[in-house]
PDB file of C-alpha atoms and ligand atoms in Angstrom:
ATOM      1  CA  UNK A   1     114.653 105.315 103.491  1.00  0.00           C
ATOM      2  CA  UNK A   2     113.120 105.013  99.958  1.00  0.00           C
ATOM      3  CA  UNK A   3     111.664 107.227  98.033  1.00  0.00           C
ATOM      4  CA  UNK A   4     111.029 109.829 101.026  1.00  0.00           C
ATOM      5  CA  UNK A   5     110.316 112.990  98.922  1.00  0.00           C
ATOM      6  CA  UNK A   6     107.385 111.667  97.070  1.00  0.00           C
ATOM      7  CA  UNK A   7     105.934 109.953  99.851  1.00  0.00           C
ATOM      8  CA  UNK A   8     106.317 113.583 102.044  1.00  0.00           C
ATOM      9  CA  UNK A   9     104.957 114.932  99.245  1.00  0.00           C
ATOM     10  CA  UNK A  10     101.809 112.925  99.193  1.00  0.00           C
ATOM     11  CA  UNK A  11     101.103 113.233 102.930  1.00  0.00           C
ATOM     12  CA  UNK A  12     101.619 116.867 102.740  1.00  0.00           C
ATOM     13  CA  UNK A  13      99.084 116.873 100.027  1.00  0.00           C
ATOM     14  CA  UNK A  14      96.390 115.229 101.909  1.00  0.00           C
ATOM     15  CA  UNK A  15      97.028 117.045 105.095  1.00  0.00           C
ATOM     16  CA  UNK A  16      95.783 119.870 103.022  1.00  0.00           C
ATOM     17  CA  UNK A  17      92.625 118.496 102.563  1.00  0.00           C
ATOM     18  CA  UNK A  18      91.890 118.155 106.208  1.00  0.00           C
ATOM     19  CA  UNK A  19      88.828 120.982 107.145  1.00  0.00           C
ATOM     20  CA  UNK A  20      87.947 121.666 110.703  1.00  0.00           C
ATOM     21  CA  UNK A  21      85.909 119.632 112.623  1.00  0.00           C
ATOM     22  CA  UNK A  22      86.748 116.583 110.704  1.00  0.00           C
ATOM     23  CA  UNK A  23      86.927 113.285 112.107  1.00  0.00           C
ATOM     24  CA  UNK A  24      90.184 111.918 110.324  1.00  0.00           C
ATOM     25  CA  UNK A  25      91.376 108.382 110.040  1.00  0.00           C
ATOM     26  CA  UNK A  26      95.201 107.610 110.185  1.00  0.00           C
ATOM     27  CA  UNK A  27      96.425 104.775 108.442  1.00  0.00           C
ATOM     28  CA  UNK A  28      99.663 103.108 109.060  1.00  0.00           C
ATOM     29  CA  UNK A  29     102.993 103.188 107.443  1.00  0.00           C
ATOM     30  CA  UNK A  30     105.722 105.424 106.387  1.00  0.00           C
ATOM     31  CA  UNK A  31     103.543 107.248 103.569  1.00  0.00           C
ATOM     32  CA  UNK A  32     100.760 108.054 106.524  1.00  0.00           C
ATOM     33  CA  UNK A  33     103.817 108.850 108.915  1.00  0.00           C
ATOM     34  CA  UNK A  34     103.809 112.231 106.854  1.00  0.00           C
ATOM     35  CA  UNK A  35     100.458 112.421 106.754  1.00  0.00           C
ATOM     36  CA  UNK A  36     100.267 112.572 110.426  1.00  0.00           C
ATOM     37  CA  UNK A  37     103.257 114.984 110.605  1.00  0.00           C
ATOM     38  CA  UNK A  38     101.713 117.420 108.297  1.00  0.00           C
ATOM     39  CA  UNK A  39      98.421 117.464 110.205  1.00  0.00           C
ATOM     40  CA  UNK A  40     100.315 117.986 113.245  1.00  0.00           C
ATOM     41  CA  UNK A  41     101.628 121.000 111.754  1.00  0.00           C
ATOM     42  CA  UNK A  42      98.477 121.977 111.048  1.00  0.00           C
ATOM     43  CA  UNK A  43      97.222 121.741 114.681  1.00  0.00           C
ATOM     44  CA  UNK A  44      99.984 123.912 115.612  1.00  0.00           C
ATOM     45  CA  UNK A  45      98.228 126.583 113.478  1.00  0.00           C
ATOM     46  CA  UNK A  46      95.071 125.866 114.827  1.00  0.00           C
ATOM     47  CA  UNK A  47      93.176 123.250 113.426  1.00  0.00           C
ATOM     48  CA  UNK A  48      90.621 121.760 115.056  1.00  0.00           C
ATOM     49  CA  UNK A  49      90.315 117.887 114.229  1.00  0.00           C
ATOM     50  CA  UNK A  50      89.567 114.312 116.029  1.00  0.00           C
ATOM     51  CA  UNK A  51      91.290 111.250 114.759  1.00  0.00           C
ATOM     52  CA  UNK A  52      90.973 107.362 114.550  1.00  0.00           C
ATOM     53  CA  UNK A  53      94.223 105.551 113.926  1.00  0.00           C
ATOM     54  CA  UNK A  54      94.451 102.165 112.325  1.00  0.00           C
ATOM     55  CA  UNK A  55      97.209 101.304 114.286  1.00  0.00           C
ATOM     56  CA  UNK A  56      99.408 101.677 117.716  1.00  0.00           C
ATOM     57  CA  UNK A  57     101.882 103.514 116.228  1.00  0.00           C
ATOM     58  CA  UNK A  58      99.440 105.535 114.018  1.00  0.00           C
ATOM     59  CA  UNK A  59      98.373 106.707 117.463  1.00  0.00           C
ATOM     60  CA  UNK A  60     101.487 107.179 119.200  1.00  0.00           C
ATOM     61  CA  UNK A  61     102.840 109.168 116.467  1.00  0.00           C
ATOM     62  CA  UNK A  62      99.728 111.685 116.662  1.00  0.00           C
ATOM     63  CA  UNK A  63      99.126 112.000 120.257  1.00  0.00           C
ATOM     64  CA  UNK A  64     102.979 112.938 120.705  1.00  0.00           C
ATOM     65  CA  UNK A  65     101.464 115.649 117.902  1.00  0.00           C
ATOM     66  CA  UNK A  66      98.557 116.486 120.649  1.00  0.00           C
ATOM     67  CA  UNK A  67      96.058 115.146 117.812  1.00  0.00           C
ATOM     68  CA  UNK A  68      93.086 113.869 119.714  1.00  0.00           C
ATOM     69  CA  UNK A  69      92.864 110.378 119.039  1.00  0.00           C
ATOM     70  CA  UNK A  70      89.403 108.711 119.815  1.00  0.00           C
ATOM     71  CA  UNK A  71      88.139 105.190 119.426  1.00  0.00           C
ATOM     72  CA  UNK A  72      86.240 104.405 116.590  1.00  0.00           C
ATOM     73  CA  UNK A  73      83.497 102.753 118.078  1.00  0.00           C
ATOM     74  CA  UNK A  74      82.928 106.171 120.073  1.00  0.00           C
ATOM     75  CA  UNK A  75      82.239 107.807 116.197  1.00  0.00           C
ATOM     76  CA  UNK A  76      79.545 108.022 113.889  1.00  0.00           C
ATOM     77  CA  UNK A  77      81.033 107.931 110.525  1.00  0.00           C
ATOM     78  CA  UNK A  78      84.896 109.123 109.812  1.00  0.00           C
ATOM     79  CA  UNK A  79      84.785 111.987 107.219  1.00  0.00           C
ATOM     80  CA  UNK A  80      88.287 111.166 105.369  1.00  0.00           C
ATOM     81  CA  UNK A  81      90.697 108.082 106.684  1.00  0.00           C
ATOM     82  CA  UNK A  82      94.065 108.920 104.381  1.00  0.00           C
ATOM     83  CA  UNK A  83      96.268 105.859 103.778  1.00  0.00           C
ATOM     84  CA  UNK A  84      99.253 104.287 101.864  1.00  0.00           C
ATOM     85  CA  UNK A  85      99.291 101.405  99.984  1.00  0.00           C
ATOM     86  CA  UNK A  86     101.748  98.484  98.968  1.00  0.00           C
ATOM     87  CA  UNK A  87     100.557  98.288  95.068  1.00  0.00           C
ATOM     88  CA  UNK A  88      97.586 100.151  93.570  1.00  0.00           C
ATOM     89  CA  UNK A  89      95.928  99.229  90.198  1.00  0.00           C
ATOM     90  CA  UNK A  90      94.713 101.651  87.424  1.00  0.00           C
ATOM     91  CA  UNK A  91      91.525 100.231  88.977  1.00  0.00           C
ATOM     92  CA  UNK A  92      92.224 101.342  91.993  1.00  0.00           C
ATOM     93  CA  UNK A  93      92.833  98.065  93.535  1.00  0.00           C
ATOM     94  CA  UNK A  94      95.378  97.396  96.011  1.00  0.00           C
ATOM     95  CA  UNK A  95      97.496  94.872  98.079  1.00  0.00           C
ATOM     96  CA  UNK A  96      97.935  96.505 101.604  1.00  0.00           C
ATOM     97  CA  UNK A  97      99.498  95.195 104.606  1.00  0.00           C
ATOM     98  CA  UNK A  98     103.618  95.911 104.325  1.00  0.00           C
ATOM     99  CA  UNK A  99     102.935  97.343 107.676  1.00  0.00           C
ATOM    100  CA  UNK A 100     101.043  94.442 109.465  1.00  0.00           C
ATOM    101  CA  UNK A 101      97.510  96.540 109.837  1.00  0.00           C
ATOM    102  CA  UNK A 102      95.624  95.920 106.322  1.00  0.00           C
ATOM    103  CA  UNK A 103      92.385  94.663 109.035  1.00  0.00           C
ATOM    104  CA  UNK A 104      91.939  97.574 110.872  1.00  0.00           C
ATOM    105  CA  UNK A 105      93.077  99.255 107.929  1.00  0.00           C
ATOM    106  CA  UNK A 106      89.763  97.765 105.998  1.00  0.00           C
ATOM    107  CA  UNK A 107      87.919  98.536 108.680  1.00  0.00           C
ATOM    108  CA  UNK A 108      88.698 102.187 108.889  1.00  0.00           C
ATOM    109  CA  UNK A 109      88.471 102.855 105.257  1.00  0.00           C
ATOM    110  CA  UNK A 110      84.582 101.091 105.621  1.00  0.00           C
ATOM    111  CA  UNK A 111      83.975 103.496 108.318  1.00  0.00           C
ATOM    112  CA  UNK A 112      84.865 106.837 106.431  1.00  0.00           C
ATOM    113  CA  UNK A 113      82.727 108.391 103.844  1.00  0.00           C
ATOM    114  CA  UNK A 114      86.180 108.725 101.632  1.00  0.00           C
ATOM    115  CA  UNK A 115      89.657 106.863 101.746  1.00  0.00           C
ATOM    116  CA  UNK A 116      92.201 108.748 100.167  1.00  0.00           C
ATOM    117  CA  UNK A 117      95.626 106.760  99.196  1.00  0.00           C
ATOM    118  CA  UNK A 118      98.964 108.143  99.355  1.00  0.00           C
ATOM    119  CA  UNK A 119     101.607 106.729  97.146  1.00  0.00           C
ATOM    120  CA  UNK A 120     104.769 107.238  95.419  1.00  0.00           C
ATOM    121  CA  UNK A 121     104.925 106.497  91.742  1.00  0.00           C
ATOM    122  CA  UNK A 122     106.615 102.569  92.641  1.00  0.00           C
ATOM    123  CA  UNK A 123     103.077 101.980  94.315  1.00  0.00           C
ATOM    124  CA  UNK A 124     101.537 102.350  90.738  1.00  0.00           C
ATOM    125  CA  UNK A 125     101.298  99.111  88.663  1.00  0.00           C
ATOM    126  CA  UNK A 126      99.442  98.068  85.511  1.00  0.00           C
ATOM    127  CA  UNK A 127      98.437  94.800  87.668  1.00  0.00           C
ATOM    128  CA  UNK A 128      98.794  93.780  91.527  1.00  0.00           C
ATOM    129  CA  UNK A 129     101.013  90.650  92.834  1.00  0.00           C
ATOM    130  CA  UNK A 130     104.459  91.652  92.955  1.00  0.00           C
ATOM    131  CA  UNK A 131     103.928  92.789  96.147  1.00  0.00           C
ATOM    132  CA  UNK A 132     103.401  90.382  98.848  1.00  0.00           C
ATOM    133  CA  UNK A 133      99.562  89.574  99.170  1.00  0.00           C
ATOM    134  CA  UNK A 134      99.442  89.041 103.605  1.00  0.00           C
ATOM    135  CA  UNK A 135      96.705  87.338 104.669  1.00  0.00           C
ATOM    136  CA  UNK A 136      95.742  87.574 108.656  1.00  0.00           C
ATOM    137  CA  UNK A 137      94.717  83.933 110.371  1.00  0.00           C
ATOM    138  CA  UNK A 138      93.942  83.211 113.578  1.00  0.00           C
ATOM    139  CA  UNK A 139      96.928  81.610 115.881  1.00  0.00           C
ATOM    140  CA  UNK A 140      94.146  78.501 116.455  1.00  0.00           C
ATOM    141  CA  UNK A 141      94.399  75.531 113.689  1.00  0.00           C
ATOM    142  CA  UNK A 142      96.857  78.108 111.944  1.00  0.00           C
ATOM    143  CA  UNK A 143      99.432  75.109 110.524  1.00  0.00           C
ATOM    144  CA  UNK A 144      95.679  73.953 109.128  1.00  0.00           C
ATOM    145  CA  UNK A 145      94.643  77.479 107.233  1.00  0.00           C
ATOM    146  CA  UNK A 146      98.226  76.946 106.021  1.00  0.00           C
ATOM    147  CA  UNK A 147      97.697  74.173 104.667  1.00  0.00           C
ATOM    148  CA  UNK A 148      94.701  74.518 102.966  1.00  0.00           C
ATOM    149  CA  UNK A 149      95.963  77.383 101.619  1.00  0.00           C
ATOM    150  CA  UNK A 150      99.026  75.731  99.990  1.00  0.00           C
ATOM    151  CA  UNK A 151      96.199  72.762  98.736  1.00  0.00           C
ATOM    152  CA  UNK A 152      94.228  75.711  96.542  1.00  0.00           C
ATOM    153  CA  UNK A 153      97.946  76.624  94.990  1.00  0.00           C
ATOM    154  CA  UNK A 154      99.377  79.493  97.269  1.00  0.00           C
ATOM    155  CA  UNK A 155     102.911  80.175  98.093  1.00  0.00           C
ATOM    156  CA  UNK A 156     104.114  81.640 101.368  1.00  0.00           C
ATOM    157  CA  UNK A 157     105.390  82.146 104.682  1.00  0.00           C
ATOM    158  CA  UNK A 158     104.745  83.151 108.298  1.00  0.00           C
ATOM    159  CA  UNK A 159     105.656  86.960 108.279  1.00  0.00           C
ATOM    160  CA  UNK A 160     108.339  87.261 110.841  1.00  0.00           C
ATOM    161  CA  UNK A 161     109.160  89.960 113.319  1.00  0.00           C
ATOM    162  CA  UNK A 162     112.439  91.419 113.853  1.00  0.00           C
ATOM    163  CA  UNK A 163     113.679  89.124 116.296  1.00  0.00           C
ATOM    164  CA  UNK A 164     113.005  86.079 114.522  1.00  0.00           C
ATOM    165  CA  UNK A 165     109.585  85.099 116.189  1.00  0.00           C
ATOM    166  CA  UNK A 166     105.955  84.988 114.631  1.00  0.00           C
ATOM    167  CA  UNK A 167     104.884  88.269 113.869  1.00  0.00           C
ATOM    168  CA  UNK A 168     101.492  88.796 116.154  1.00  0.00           C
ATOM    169  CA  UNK A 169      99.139  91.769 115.019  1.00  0.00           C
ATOM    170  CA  UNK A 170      97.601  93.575 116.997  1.00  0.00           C
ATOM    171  CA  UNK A 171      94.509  91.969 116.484  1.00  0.00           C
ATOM    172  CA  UNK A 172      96.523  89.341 118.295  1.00  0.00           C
ATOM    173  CA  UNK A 173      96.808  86.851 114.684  1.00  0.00           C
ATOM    174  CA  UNK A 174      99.298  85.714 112.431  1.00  0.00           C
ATOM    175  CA  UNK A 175     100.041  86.520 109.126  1.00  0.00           C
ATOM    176  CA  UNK A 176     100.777  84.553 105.884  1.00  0.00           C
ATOM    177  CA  UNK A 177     102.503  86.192 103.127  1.00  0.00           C
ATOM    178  CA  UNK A 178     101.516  84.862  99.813  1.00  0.00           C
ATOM    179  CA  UNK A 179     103.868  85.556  96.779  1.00  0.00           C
ATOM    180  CA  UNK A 180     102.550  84.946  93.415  1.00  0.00           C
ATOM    181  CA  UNK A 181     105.113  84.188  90.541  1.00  0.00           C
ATOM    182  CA  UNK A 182     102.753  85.975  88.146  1.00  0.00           C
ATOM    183  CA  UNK A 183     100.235  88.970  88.008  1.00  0.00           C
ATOM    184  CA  UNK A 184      96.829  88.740  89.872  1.00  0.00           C
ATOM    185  CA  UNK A 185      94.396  88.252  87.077  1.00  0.00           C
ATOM    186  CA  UNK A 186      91.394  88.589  89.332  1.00  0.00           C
ATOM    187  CA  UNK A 187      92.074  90.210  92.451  1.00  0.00           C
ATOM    188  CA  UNK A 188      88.465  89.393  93.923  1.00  0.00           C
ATOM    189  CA  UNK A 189      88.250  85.944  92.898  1.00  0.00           C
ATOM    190  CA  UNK A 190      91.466  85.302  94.409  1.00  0.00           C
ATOM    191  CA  UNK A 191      89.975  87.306  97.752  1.00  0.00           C
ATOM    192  CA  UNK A 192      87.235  85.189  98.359  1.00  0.00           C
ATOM    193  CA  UNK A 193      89.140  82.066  97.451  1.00  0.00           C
ATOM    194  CA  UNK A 194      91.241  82.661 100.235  1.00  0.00           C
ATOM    195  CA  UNK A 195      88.385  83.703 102.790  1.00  0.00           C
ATOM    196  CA  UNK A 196      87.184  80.769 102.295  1.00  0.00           C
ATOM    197  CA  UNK A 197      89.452  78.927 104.508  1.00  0.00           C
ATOM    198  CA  UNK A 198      88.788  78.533 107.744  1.00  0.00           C
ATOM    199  CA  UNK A 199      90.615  80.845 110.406  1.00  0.00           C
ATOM    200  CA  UNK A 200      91.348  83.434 107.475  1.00  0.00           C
ATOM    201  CA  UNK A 201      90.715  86.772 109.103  1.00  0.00           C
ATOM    202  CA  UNK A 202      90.663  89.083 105.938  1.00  0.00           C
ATOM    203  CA  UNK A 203      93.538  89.275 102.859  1.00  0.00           C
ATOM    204  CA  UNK A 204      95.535  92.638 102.281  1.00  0.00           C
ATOM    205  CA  UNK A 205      93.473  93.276  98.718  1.00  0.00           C
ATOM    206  CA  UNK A 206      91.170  96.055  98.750  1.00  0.00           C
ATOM    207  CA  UNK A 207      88.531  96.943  96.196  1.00  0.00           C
ATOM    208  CA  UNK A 208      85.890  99.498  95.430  1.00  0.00           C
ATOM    209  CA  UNK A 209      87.071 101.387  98.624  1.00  0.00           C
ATOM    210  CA  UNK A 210      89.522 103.901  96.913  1.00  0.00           C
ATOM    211  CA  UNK A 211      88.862 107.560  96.448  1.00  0.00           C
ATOM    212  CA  UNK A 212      91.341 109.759  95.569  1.00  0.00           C
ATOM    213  CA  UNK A 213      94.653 108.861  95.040  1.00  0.00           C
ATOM    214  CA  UNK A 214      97.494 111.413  95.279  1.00  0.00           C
ATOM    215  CA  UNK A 215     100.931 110.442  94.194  1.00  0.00           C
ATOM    216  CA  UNK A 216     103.968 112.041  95.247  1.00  0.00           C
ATOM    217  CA  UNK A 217     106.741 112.739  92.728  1.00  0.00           C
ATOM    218  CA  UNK A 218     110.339 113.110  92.807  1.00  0.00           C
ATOM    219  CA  UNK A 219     110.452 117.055  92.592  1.00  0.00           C
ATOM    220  CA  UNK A 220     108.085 117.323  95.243  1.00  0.00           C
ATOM    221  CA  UNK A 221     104.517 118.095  93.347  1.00  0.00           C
ATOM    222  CA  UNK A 222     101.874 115.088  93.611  1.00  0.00           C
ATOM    223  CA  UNK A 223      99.457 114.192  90.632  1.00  0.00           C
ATOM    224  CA  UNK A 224      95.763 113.392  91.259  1.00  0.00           C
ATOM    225  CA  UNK A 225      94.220 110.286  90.132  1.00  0.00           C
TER     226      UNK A 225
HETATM  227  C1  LIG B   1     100.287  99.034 106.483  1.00  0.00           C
HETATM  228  O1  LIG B   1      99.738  97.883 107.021  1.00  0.00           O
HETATM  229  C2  LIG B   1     100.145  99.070 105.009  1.00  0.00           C
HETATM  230  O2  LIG B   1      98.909  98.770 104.492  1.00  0.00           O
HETATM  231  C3  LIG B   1     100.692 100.348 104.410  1.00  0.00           C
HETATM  232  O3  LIG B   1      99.695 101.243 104.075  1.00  0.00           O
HETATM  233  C4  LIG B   1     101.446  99.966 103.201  1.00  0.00           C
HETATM  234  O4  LIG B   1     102.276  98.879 103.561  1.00  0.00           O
HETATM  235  C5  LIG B   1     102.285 101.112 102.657  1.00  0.00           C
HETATM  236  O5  LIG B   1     103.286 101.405 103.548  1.00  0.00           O
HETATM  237  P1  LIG B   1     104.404 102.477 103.234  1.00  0.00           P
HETATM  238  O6  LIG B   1     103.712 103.787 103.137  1.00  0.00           O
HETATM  239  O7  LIG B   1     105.353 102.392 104.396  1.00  0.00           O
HETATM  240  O8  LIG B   1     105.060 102.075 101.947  1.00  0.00           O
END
């Protein structure tokens, strides 16, 4: 458990944000995992809200809360979809994905009239590609994406679950985690050099999506960027 008081402290934050009569996406994660708790707090002291999660457990973890969770094709728009992130840019760009759910992730932040990211102060870097970069491919022709990946210069290796065997998402794909031995000069050329390939689903890096950004510190307060 790393860095649990900041990331609390940005869910808590967000949670706050929450009006009634919102329709409120969940991301996925252990940053949203508080976000989720807090709101179910909330609903305890009556607040009225409907919710889209980005992910099985996202759901799980609020309908245990009694948080009514509702498909998103069955919605309009999604008011606020609150989120965490793997690295975050002063431009507000970010590699997502640690989790496994950076697609429906993408999705869900598309869908909402604001995404607001929750982070701890580690999540905050001058420039993205320490992290991981996943990148979600379809199980058909995959050892071919790979490969054509690896031909255009990328690193990287079939994420793995727990057991040893391919990690599937739950879009039902695999997922190729790139490592970069340097920082991402151009995050969106690098995005659509990847999409490119054939079978590539969508990469982890986000752009122009970002609203607010609350980061959790260590005594507990968040800052706003
Ligand atoms: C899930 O797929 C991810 O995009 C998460 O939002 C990201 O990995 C951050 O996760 P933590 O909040 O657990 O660090």
């Amino acid at each position: 458990m790393d860095h649990e008081v900041e990331k609390r402290a940005a869910g808590y934050k967000a949670a706050s944000l929450i009006r009634d009569g919102m329709i409120v996406g969940l991301g996925t994660g252990s940053t949203a995992a508080y976000f989720i708790e807090a709101l179910v707090q909330r609903i305890r002291q009556g607040l009225h809200i409907r919710a889209v999660a980005s992910s099985r457990a996202s759901a799980e973890l609020a309908r245990k809360g009694n948080i009514h969770v509702v498909d998103l094709n069955d919605v309009p728009k999604v008011d606020i979809t609150v989120d965490g992130a793997d690295e975050i840019d002063p431009l507000k760009r970010m590699i997502k994905g640690g989790g496994g759910a950076h697609v429906r992730e993408k999705i869900l932040a598309y869908a909402s009239r604001e995404l607001i990211v929750i982070v701890d102060e580690t999540k905050c870097v001058s420039s993205l590609g320490k992290a991981n970069l996943p990148v979600e491919i379809l199980f058909f022709g995959s050892p071919s994406a790979r490969f054509h990946l690896e031909e255009r210069g990328y690193t990287g290796q079939w994420r793995t679950a727990s057991d040893g065997s391919l990690f599937i998402t739950e879009n039902g794909n695999l997922l190729f985690d790139l490592h970069f031995d340097h920082p991402i000069k151009d995050p969106k050329e690098e995005h659509l050099k990847i999409l490119q390939v054939p079978g590539v689903v969508d990469t982890g890096l986000f752009f122009d999506i970002a609203g607010r950004v609350i980061v959790g510190l260590a005594d507990g307060s968040t800052k706003l960027l």
